[in-house]
Coordinates of C-alpha atoms (C1' of nucleotides) in Angstrom, one line a residue:
Chain F
M222 CA -22.4 -13.1 23.7
T223 CA -23.6 -10.2 21.0
L224 CA -24.2 -7.0 21.8
N225 CA -23.6 -5.2 18.2
K226 CA -25.6 -6.7 15.7
I227 CA -25.9 -6.2 11.9
N228 CA -28.5 -3.4 10.3
K229 CA -29.3 -5.1 7.4
N230 CA -31.2 -2.3 6.3
S231 CA -28.3 0.2 6.6
F232 CA -27.0 2.0 4.0
T233 CA -23.4 0.4 5.5
P234 CA -23.5 -3.0 4.2
P235 CA -23.1 -5.8 6.9
F236 CA -19.3 -7.0 6.1
Y237 CA -18.5 -3.4 6.6
Q238 CA -20.4 -3.0 10.0
L239 CA -18.9 -6.4 11.2
A240 CA -15.6 -4.8 10.3
K241 CA -16.2 -1.5 12.3
I242 CA -17.7 -4.6 15.3
L243 CA -14.3 -6.1 15.0
E244 CA -12.0 -3.4 15.1
Q245 CA -13.7 -1.9 17.7
K246 CA -13.4 -5.3 19.7
I247 CA -9.3 -5.3 19.2
F248 CA -8.8 -1.9 20.1
S249 CA -11.3 -2.3 23.4
G250 CA -9.0 -5.0 24.5
D251 CA -11.8 -7.5 23.7
F252 CA -9.5 -9.6 21.2
K253 CA -5.9 -8.7 22.4
P254 CA -2.9 -9.6 20.0
G255 CA -1.9 -12.7 19.7
D256 CA -5.8 -14.0 20.2
P257 CA -7.4 -16.4 17.8
L258 CA -10.7 -14.5 16.7
P259 CA -13.4 -16.7 16.7
S260 CA -13.9 -19.3 13.3
E261 CA -15.3 -17.8 9.8
T262 CA -18.0 -20.1 10.7
D263 CA -18.6 -19.3 14.4
L264 CA -18.8 -15.3 13.1
G265 CA -21.3 -16.0 10.8
H266 CA -23.6 -18.3 12.9
E267 CA -22.9 -14.7 15.7
Y268 CA -23.9 -12.6 13.3
E269 CA -25.6 -14.2 11.3
L270 CA -24.1 -13.6 8.1
S271 CA -23.1 -15.9 5.5
R272 CA -19.3 -17.4 5.4
T273 CA -18.6 -15.0 2.3
T274 CA -19.3 -11.7 4.0
V275 CA -17.4 -13.1 7.1
R276 CA -14.4 -13.2 4.6
K277 CA -14.8 -10.2 3.4
C278 CA -15.0 -8.3 6.0
L279 CA -11.9 -10.2 7.3
N280 CA -9.9 -9.4 4.3
I281 CA -10.4 -5.9 5.2
L282 CA -9.3 -6.3 8.7
A283 CA -6.2 -8.0 7.0
E284 CA -5.3 -5.4 4.8
R285 CA -5.0 -2.9 7.4
G286 CA -2.9 -5.5 9.2
L287 CA -5.1 -6.3 12.3
I288 CA -5.5 -9.1 11.6
N289 CA -4.0 -12.0 9.9
A290 CA -5.5 -15.2 9.3
Q291 CA -3.4 -18.8 8.8
Q292 CA -4.5 -22.1 7.0
G293 CA -5.6 -24.7 9.1
R294 CA -5.0 -22.8 12.5
G295 CA -7.0 -20.0 12.7
T296 CA -7.4 -16.0 12.8
F297 CA -5.1 -14.1 14.9
V298 CA -5.1 -10.5 16.5
T299 CA -1.7 -9.0 15.1
R300 CA 0.5 -7.6 17.3
Q301 CA -0.2 -4.0 17.9
S302 CA 2.2 -1.8 15.5
L303 CA 1.7 1.6 14.5
D304 CA 5.3 2.1 13.0
R305 CA 4.6 0.3 10.0
V306 CA 3.3 2.3 7.2
T307 CA 2.9 3.3 3.7
F308 CA 3.4 6.4 1.8
T309 CA 2.0 6.5 -1.6
M310 CA 3.7 9.0 -4.3
E311 CA 1.4 9.7 -6.7
E312 CA 2.1 11.7 -9.9
F313 CA 3.5 15.0 -10.1
N314 CA -0.1 16.7 -11.3
V315 CA -1.7 14.7 -9.1
V316 CA -0.1 16.2 -5.8
M317 CA -0.6 19.5 -7.4
E318 CA -4.6 19.0 -8.2
N319 CA -4.3 17.6 -4.1
Q320 CA -2.8 20.9 -3.1
G321 CA -4.7 23.2 -5.4
K322 CA -1.7 24.1 -7.2
E323 CA -1.0 24.5 -11.1
P324 CA 1.6 22.2 -12.3
G325 CA 4.8 23.4 -14.3
Y326 CA 7.0 21.5 -16.7
K327 CA 10.0 22.9 -18.2
L328 CA 12.4 20.9 -20.5
V329 CA 15.8 22.2 -19.5
F330 CA 17.8 20.0 -22.3
A331 CA 17.3 17.0 -24.2
R332 CA 20.2 15.3 -25.6
F333 CA 21.7 12.0 -26.6
I334 CA 24.6 10.8 -25.2
K335 CA 27.4 8.0 -25.7
K336 CA 29.0 7.6 -22.4
L337 CA 27.0 6.7 -19.3
P338 CA 27.2 7.4 -15.9
E339 CA 28.7 5.2 -13.9
F340 CA 25.0 4.2 -12.2
L341 CA 23.7 3.7 -15.1
I342 CA 26.0 0.8 -15.7
K343 CA 25.7 -0.5 -12.1
L344 CA 21.9 -1.0 -13.1
G345 CA 22.8 -2.8 -16.1
M346 CA 22.6 -0.5 -19.2
T347 CA 24.0 -1.1 -22.2
T348 CA 25.3 1.4 -24.8
D349 CA 24.3 -1.1 -27.7
Q350 CA 21.6 1.8 -28.5
R351 CA 21.9 5.1 -28.5
I352 CA 21.1 6.9 -24.9
L353 CA 18.1 9.7 -25.0
Y354 CA 19.3 11.8 -21.7
Y355 CA 16.5 14.5 -20.7
C356 CA 16.1 16.6 -18.0
R357 CA 13.1 18.3 -17.0
L358 CA 12.2 20.6 -14.3
L359 CA 8.9 20.1 -12.3
M360 CA 6.8 23.2 -10.7
A361 CA 4.3 24.4 -8.2
D362 CA 2.9 27.5 -9.2
N363 CA 5.8 28.3 -10.5
E364 CA 7.8 27.5 -7.7
P365 CA 10.6 24.8 -8.9
I366 CA 9.8 21.5 -6.6
A367 CA 11.7 18.8 -8.5
V368 CA 14.6 18.3 -11.2
E369 CA 14.3 15.2 -12.9
H370 CA 17.0 13.5 -15.2
K371 CA 15.6 10.6 -17.7
Y372 CA 17.4 8.0 -19.7
I373 CA 16.0 6.1 -22.5
R374 CA 17.5 2.9 -24.9
H375 CA 16.4 4.8 -27.5
T376 CA 15.9 2.1 -30.1
V377 CA 13.2 3.1 -32.7
G378 CA 14.1 6.0 -35.2
K379 CA 10.9 8.0 -34.1
P380 CA 12.2 12.2 -33.8
V381 CA 12.5 13.3 -30.4
L382 CA 10.0 16.7 -29.6
E383 CA 10.8 18.4 -26.9
N384 CA 6.7 19.3 -26.3
E385 CA 6.6 15.3 -25.7
L386 CA 9.1 15.1 -23.1
Q387 CA 8.1 18.1 -21.6
Y388 CA 4.7 16.9 -20.9
K389 CA 4.4 13.1 -21.1
A390 CA 5.0 10.6 -18.2
F391 CA 7.7 8.8 -18.3
A392 CA 6.6 5.5 -19.4
E393 CA 4.8 7.0 -22.5
V394 CA 8.4 8.2 -23.6
I395 CA 9.4 5.1 -23.4
M396 CA 6.7 3.5 -25.2
T397 CA 7.2 6.0 -28.0
H398 CA 11.0 5.3 -28.2
T399 CA 11.3 1.8 -27.9
N400 CA 7.9 0.3 -28.7
N401 CA 7.9 -1.6 -25.4
L402 CA 5.8 -0.9 -22.4
P403 CA 8.0 -0.9 -19.8
I404 CA 5.8 -3.6 -17.8
K405 CA 8.7 -3.6 -14.6
S406 CA 9.7 -0.9 -12.0
R407 CA 11.9 -0.2 -9.4
M408 CA 11.9 2.5 -7.3
E409 CA 14.3 3.5 -4.8
L410 CA 13.6 7.1 -2.5
T411 CA 16.4 8.2 0.0
A412 CA 17.8 11.6 1.0
A413 CA 19.9 13.4 -0.5
R414 CA 21.4 16.7 -1.0
T415 CA 22.0 19.5 -4.4
E416 CA 24.9 19.3 -5.8
E417 CA 25.9 22.9 -8.2
F418 CA 23.4 21.8 -10.8
E419 CA 20.5 21.1 -8.9
A420 CA 20.8 24.1 -6.7
N421 CA 20.7 26.5 -9.1
L422 CA 17.7 25.0 -11.1
L423 CA 15.7 24.5 -7.3
K424 CA 17.0 27.8 -6.6
V425 CA 18.0 26.6 -3.3
P426 CA 21.4 26.5 -1.8
L427 CA 23.9 24.1 -2.4
G428 CA 23.8 20.8 0.0
F429 CA 20.2 21.8 0.2
P430 CA 18.5 18.3 1.4
V431 CA 16.7 16.7 -1.3
L432 CA 14.8 13.5 -1.5
Q433 CA 16.0 11.4 -4.0
L434 CA 13.8 9.0 -6.0
Q435 CA 15.7 6.8 -8.3
Q436 CA 13.6 4.7 -10.8
T437 CA 14.6 1.5 -13.4
L438 CA 11.8 1.0 -15.8
Y439 CA 12.1 -3.1 -17.4
T440 CA 10.6 -5.0 -20.1
I441 CA 9.7 -8.1 -19.8
D442 CA 12.5 -10.6 -20.1
D443 CA 14.9 -7.9 -19.6
N444 CA 17.6 -7.7 -17.5
S445 CA 18.7 -4.6 -18.5
P446 CA 16.6 -1.5 -17.8
V447 CA 14.4 0.3 -21.0
G448 CA 14.6 3.8 -18.7
V449 CA 16.2 5.1 -15.6
G450 CA 14.7 8.1 -14.0
L451 CA 16.8 10.3 -11.1
F452 CA 14.4 12.7 -9.4
Y453 CA 15.6 15.1 -6.8
Y454 CA 12.3 16.5 -5.0
R455 CA 13.1 19.7 -2.5
G456 CA 12.8 18.6 1.1
D457 CA 11.3 21.9 2.2
Q458 CA 8.3 21.9 -0.1
Y459 CA 7.8 18.2 -0.6
S460 CA 6.9 15.2 1.7
L461 CA 5.3 12.0 1.9
V462 CA 2.3 11.6 3.9
S463 CA 0.3 8.4 5.7
D464 CA -2.3 9.0 7.7
I465 CA -4.0 5.8 9.8
Q466 CA -7.8 5.4 10.9
P467 CA -10.2 3.6 12.5
L468 CA -12.9 2.7 10.0
K469 CA -15.0 5.5 9.0
G470 CA -19.0 6.1 9.2
E471 CA -21.7 5.5 11.8
G472 CA -21.4 2.0 13.7
Chain M
M281 CA -12.5 -15.8 -29.0
T282 CA -10.6 -17.9 -26.0
L283 CA -7.0 -18.9 -26.6
N284 CA -6.0 -19.5 -22.8
K285 CA -7.9 -21.6 -20.8
I286 CA -8.6 -22.1 -17.4
N287 CA -7.1 -25.6 -15.8
K288 CA -9.3 -26.4 -13.1
N289 CA -6.8 -29.0 -11.7
S290 CA -3.9 -26.7 -11.7
F291 CA -2.1 -25.7 -8.3
T292 CA -2.5 -22.6 -8.9
P293 CA -6.1 -21.7 -8.6
P294 CA -8.3 -20.4 -11.5
F295 CA -9.0 -16.5 -10.3
Y296 CA -5.3 -16.6 -10.1
Q297 CA -4.6 -17.7 -13.5
L298 CA -7.2 -15.4 -15.4
A299 CA -5.9 -12.6 -13.7
K300 CA -2.4 -13.3 -15.4
I301 CA -4.5 -13.9 -18.4
L302 CA -5.8 -10.9 -18.1
E303 CA -3.0 -8.9 -17.3
Q304 CA -1.3 -10.0 -20.2
K305 CA -3.8 -9.1 -22.3
I306 CA -3.4 -5.7 -20.9
F307 CA 0.6 -5.8 -21.3
S308 CA 0.2 -6.8 -24.7
G309 CA -1.9 -4.4 -26.0
D310 CA -5.5 -6.8 -26.4
F311 CA -7.1 -4.8 -24.0
K312 CA -5.4 -0.9 -24.2
P313 CA -5.9 2.1 -21.6
G314 CA -9.7 3.4 -21.6
D315 CA -10.8 0.2 -23.0
P316 CA -13.7 -1.6 -20.9
L317 CA -13.4 -5.2 -19.8
P318 CA -16.4 -7.7 -20.9
S319 CA -18.9 -7.7 -18.4
E320 CA -18.1 -10.0 -15.3
T321 CA -21.0 -11.8 -16.3
D322 CA -19.2 -12.1 -20.1
L323 CA -15.7 -12.9 -18.3
G324 CA -17.5 -15.8 -16.3
H325 CA -19.3 -17.4 -19.6
E326 CA -16.0 -17.3 -21.8
Y327 CA -13.8 -18.7 -19.2
E328 CA -16.4 -21.0 -17.5
L329 CA -16.0 -20.0 -14.5
S330 CA -18.8 -18.3 -11.7
R331 CA -19.3 -14.4 -11.2
T332 CA -17.5 -14.2 -7.8
T333 CA -14.3 -16.1 -9.1
V334 CA -14.1 -13.1 -11.6
R335 CA -14.4 -10.6 -9.2
K336 CA -12.0 -11.9 -7.0
C337 CA -9.5 -11.5 -9.7
L338 CA -10.5 -8.6 -10.8
N339 CA -10.0 -7.5 -7.5
I340 CA -6.5 -8.8 -7.7
L341 CA -5.9 -6.6 -11.0
A342 CA -7.8 -3.8 -9.7
E343 CA -5.7 -3.6 -6.4
R344 CA -2.2 -3.6 -8.9
G345 CA -4.0 -0.7 -10.2
L346 CA -4.2 -2.3 -13.4
I347 CA -8.1 -1.5 -14.1
N348 CA -10.7 0.5 -12.2
A349 CA -14.4 -0.6 -11.6
Q350 CA -17.1 1.4 -12.0
Q351 CA -20.7 0.7 -10.9
G352 CA -23.4 0.9 -13.5
R353 CA -20.6 1.4 -16.2
G354 CA -18.2 -1.2 -16.6
T355 CA -14.6 -1.9 -15.7
F356 CA -11.9 -0.1 -17.4
V357 CA -8.2 -0.6 -17.9
T358 CA -6.4 2.2 -16.4
R359 CA -4.1 4.4 -18.5
Q360 CA -0.8 3.1 -18.1
S361 CA 1.6 4.7 -15.2
L362 CA 4.4 3.5 -13.1
D363 CA 5.0 6.8 -12.1
R364 CA 2.8 6.1 -8.9
V365 CA 4.2 4.2 -6.2
T366 CA 3.9 2.8 -2.7
F367 CA 6.8 2.6 -0.2
T368 CA 6.4 0.1 3.1
M369 CA 8.4 1.2 6.1
E370 CA 8.3 -1.9 8.2
E371 CA 9.5 -1.7 11.9
F372 CA 13.3 -1.6 11.9
N373 CA 14.1 -4.8 13.2
V374 CA 11.8 -6.4 11.0
V375 CA 14.4 -4.2 8.2
M376 CA 17.3 -5.2 9.9
E377 CA 16.2 -8.8 9.9
N378 CA 15.7 -9.0 6.2
Q379 CA 19.2 -7.4 5.8
G380 CA 20.4 -10.0 7.5
K381 CA 22.2 -6.9 10.0
E382 CA 22.0 -7.0 13.8
P383 CA 19.4 -4.4 15.1
G384 CA 20.7 -2.5 18.1
Y385 CA 19.3 0.4 20.4
K386 CA 20.7 2.8 22.9
L387 CA 19.2 5.0 25.0
V388 CA 21.0 8.2 24.9
F389 CA 18.8 10.1 27.5
A390 CA 14.8 10.3 28.9
R391 CA 13.8 12.9 31.0
F392 CA 10.7 14.9 31.8
I393 CA 9.9 18.0 30.4
K394 CA 7.8 21.1 30.7
K395 CA 8.2 23.4 28.0
L396 CA 7.8 22.5 24.8
P397 CA 9.8 22.7 21.3
E398 CA 8.0 24.8 19.0
F399 CA 6.9 21.7 16.4
L400 CA 5.0 20.2 19.5
I401 CA 3.3 23.1 19.7
K402 CA 2.0 23.6 16.5
L403 CA 0.8 19.7 16.5
G404 CA -1.4 20.8 19.3
M405 CA 0.5 18.7 22.1
T406 CA -0.5 20.6 25.0
T407 CA 1.7 20.2 28.7
D408 CA -1.4 20.0 31.1
Q409 CA 0.5 16.7 31.7
R410 CA 4.1 16.2 31.9
I411 CA 5.6 15.1 29.1
L412 CA 8.2 12.6 28.6
Y413 CA 10.9 13.3 26.4
Y414 CA 13.2 10.3 25.4
C415 CA 15.7 9.8 22.7
R416 CA 17.2 6.2 20.7
L417 CA 20.2 5.5 18.6
L418 CA 19.1 2.7 16.3
M419 CA 22.0 0.6 15.2
A420 CA 22.5 -1.6 12.3
D421 CA 25.9 -4.1 13.4
N422 CA 26.9 -1.8 15.5
E423 CA 26.8 1.3 13.0
P424 CA 24.8 4.0 14.1
I425 CA 21.7 4.3 11.3
A426 CA 19.3 7.0 13.0
V427 CA 18.3 8.8 15.9
E428 CA 14.6 9.3 17.3
H429 CA 13.1 12.1 19.2
K430 CA 9.8 10.6 21.0
Y431 CA 7.4 12.6 23.5
I432 CA 4.7 11.4 25.2
R433 CA 1.9 12.9 27.3
H434 CA 2.7 11.6 30.7
T435 CA -0.8 10.8 32.2
V436 CA -0.1 7.6 34.4
G437 CA 2.3 7.7 37.9
K438 CA 4.2 4.5 36.4
P439 CA 8.1 4.4 36.6
V440 CA 9.9 4.8 33.6
L441 CA 12.3 2.0 33.2
E442 CA 15.6 2.4 30.9
N443 CA 15.1 -1.1 29.4
E444 CA 11.5 -0.5 28.3
L445 CA 12.5 2.9 26.7
Q446 CA 14.9 1.0 24.8
Y447 CA 13.4 -2.0 23.0
K448 CA 9.6 -1.5 23.2
A449 CA 7.6 -0.1 20.4
F450 CA 6.6 3.1 20.3
A451 CA 2.5 2.6 20.7
E452 CA 3.6 -0.1 23.7
V453 CA 5.5 2.9 25.4
I454 CA 2.6 5.2 25.1
M455 CA 0.4 2.3 26.1
T456 CA 1.4 1.6 29.7
H457 CA 2.4 5.4 30.2
T458 CA -1.3 6.6 29.6
N459 CA -3.5 3.6 29.6
N460 CA -4.5 4.4 25.9
L461 CA -3.7 2.5 23.1
P462 CA -2.8 5.0 20.1
I463 CA -5.3 4.2 17.1
K464 CA -4.7 7.2 14.9
S465 CA -0.8 7.8 13.2
R466 CA 0.1 10.5 10.9
M467 CA 3.4 10.1 9.3
E468 CA 5.4 12.4 7.1
L469 CA 8.7 11.4 5.5
T470 CA 11.1 14.4 3.9
A471 CA 14.7 15.2 3.5
A472 CA 16.4 17.0 6.0
R473 CA 19.8 17.3 7.2
T474 CA 21.7 16.3 10.5
E475 CA 21.9 19.2 13.0
E476 CA 24.9 18.9 15.4
F477 CA 23.1 16.6 17.8
E478 CA 21.9 14.1 15.4
A479 CA 25.3 14.3 13.2
N480 CA 27.0 13.5 16.6
L481 CA 25.1 10.5 16.9
L482 CA 25.1 9.5 13.5
K483 CA 28.6 9.6 13.2
V484 CA 28.3 11.7 10.5
P485 CA 29.6 15.7 9.6
L486 CA 27.1 18.7 10.3
G487 CA 24.3 19.0 7.1
F488 CA 24.5 15.4 6.6
P489 CA 21.4 14.1 4.5
V490 CA 18.7 12.6 6.6
L491 CA 15.4 11.1 5.7
Q492 CA 13.2 12.9 8.3
L493 CA 9.9 10.8 9.6
Q494 CA 7.7 13.0 11.7
Q495 CA 5.3 10.6 13.6
T496 CA 2.1 11.7 15.4
L497 CA -0.3 9.6 17.8
Y498 CA -3.5 10.0 18.5
T499 CA -6.5 8.4 20.9
I500 CA -9.9 8.1 19.2
D501 CA -11.7 11.5 20.2
D502 CA -8.7 13.6 21.1
N503 CA -7.4 15.8 18.5
S504 CA -4.0 16.1 20.7
P505 CA -1.8 14.1 20.1
V506 CA -0.8 12.0 22.6
G507 CA 2.7 11.2 21.6
V508 CA 4.5 12.4 18.6
G509 CA 8.2 11.3 17.3
L510 CA 10.2 12.9 15.2
F511 CA 12.9 10.4 13.9
Y512 CA 16.2 10.8 11.4
Y513 CA 17.5 8.1 9.0
R514 CA 21.1 8.1 7.2
G515 CA 20.6 8.9 3.8
D516 CA 23.7 6.4 2.6
Q517 CA 22.0 3.4 5.1
Y518 CA 18.5 3.9 4.9
S519 CA 16.3 4.0 1.7
L520 CA 12.4 2.7 0.9
V521 CA 12.4 0.1 -2.1
S522 CA 9.5 -0.5 -4.3
D523 CA 9.0 -3.2 -6.6
I524 CA 6.2 -3.2 -9.1
Q525 CA 6.1 -7.0 -11.2
P526 CA 3.6 -9.0 -13.2
L527 CA 1.9 -11.8 -11.6
K528 CA 4.4 -14.5 -10.7
G529 CA 3.7 -18.2 -11.4
E530 CA 3.4 -20.8 -14.7
G531 CA 0.9 -19.0 -16.3
Chain T
dC189 C1' -9.7 -37.0 12.7
dA190 C1' -11.3 -32.8 13.8
dG191 C1' -11.3 -27.8 13.0
dT192 C1' -9.7 -24.3 10.4
dG193 C1' -8.7 -21.2 6.4
dG194 C1' -9.0 -20.8 0.9
dT195 C1' -11.6 -21.4 -3.1
dC196 C1' -15.6 -22.2 -5.8
dT197 C1' -20.2 -22.6 -7.4
dA198 C1' -25.1 -20.9 -8.9
dG199 C1' -28.2 -17.8 -7.9
dA200 C1' -30.2 -13.9 -5.8
dC201 C1' -31.3 -8.8 -5.0
dC202 C1' -29.8 -4.0 -5.0
dA203 C1' -27.7 0.8 -6.8
dC204 C1' -26.1 2.8 -10.3
dA205 C1' -25.4 4.8 -15.3
dA206 C1' -26.9 5.4 -20.1
dA207 C1' -29.8 5.2 -23.4
Chain P
dT94 C1' -35.5 -0.1 -19.3
dT95 C1' -31.1 -2.7 -20.1
dG96 C1' -26.6 -3.6 -18.4
dT97 C1' -23.1 -2.9 -15.9
dG98 C1' -20.5 -3.8 -11.1
dG99 C1' -22.1 -4.4 -5.1
dT100 C1' -23.2 -7.3 -2.0
dC101 C1' -25.3 -11.3 0.1
dT102 C1' -26.6 -16.6 0.6
dA103 C1' -26.4 -21.9 1.6
dG104 C1' -23.6 -25.0 0.1
dA105 C1' -19.1 -27.5 -1.4
dC106 C1' -14.7 -29.5 -1.8
dC107 C1' -9.9 -28.5 -0.5
dA108 C1' -5.5 -27.9 2.0
dC109 C1' -3.6 -27.7 6.0
dT110 C1' -2.4 -28.0 11.3
dG111 C1' -2.9 -30.2 15.6
dG112 C1' -4.0 -33.7 18.6

DNA sequence: CAGTGGTCTAGACCACAAA
DNA sequence: TTGTGGTCTAGACCACTGG
């Protein structure tokens, strides 16, 4: 029996209204974890919507992890879990903008190196080309937030401009100096503590907790990375946040 | 002019084929950052697909951050950025399964408390009800990985079972003891270091770097959390990984 | 086999942006 | 006013699951 009906004259589109109705039925226990939802065709009949619209709505719920569709079997309510979470790390200037702070960039040094640090060799980086190594400090309202170490296989003879290294995104710098747009990326986030070098730049004691982010960039058909970044974020100044909430709007 | 055509007899569906074609044109520079894509109607004509199918394909590229659609204006290639990244934290048992390790759970203690730690008060937790506080140790192949502290507003007079606290997901435990299914969640991830208590349980030195995850769970229409979790993961054993790759398959 | 979700079509109306 | 993306429809065929 349908208690909630779709208002086709509402500003909120039908597929969204239905998503909220179904979400509500899941939260309230009308549909319990493991239960199958009515078939897409049945839902279409029940709420007087086309199957296409029903599917769009189900996609939303599936993306949010509330339901899970299985071809040939049906669509089932997912076992409740708020322990699964996704964090999004925006670019630094976006984060600063959101926090209303003034981003600052300081190039600490830039040099070519021949001998690679151990962790770069493990990542498959080779020294058949010169390696450009530079280090940057990120600040928020002049407070140091993060130290970045970046390594690039420098295959093009272009001059290295301080300004460029200071302000440009990593992928752009790589593009400039290798003529290759990196299209594969691997990021690994973990916890570490400051060595002396980072501690000084970040103005924190030795051994201070930091988020350590390692970025490895590849071009297609290439097992050797074109660029590697190693970033340290002050644990007391930088964190990742994720919110899970019911669908918004008048229901 | 169309060089790539859609093979409607292929096992890979047309919308996916088109997604790969467009992705490739973006990577190769045929479509540059800022450029508008052809309109959905035009793409449909060009590749002999319905607009619905074109849209499904564009949705994929939009989700992956390659393009961005603006109503009334067009669809534009996004400025290239591999610095934006999302990390997914799965439930502990899922992570263990993926790593082929045996998850272990040990209940360290469970007790009712009256005096709340400062950080819980800041989160809006109140003591109008009894607070159930328990601590759990997570292990992988008997190696300690994480320490969890969990606080629940215990509104129902149900008995507290050790087994339940040891194995059940946080949301389930809350469900049992408050009769409320938490549906809002806030997670915050940052870096910290071990205090004495955590160091002993994790078998690491004092001040060892750890990922600190704070989880706050709410029911609807409730500004006071029903449950708060504070988790510490060994930085040397636990990390978050994210991969960004081109679309797969023969294309 | 019947029922399910996955994909596709051709056409329609709307909201919005820009000229 | 024109062209764009956003939404919706009614119908079709397919692949998969399970009896």
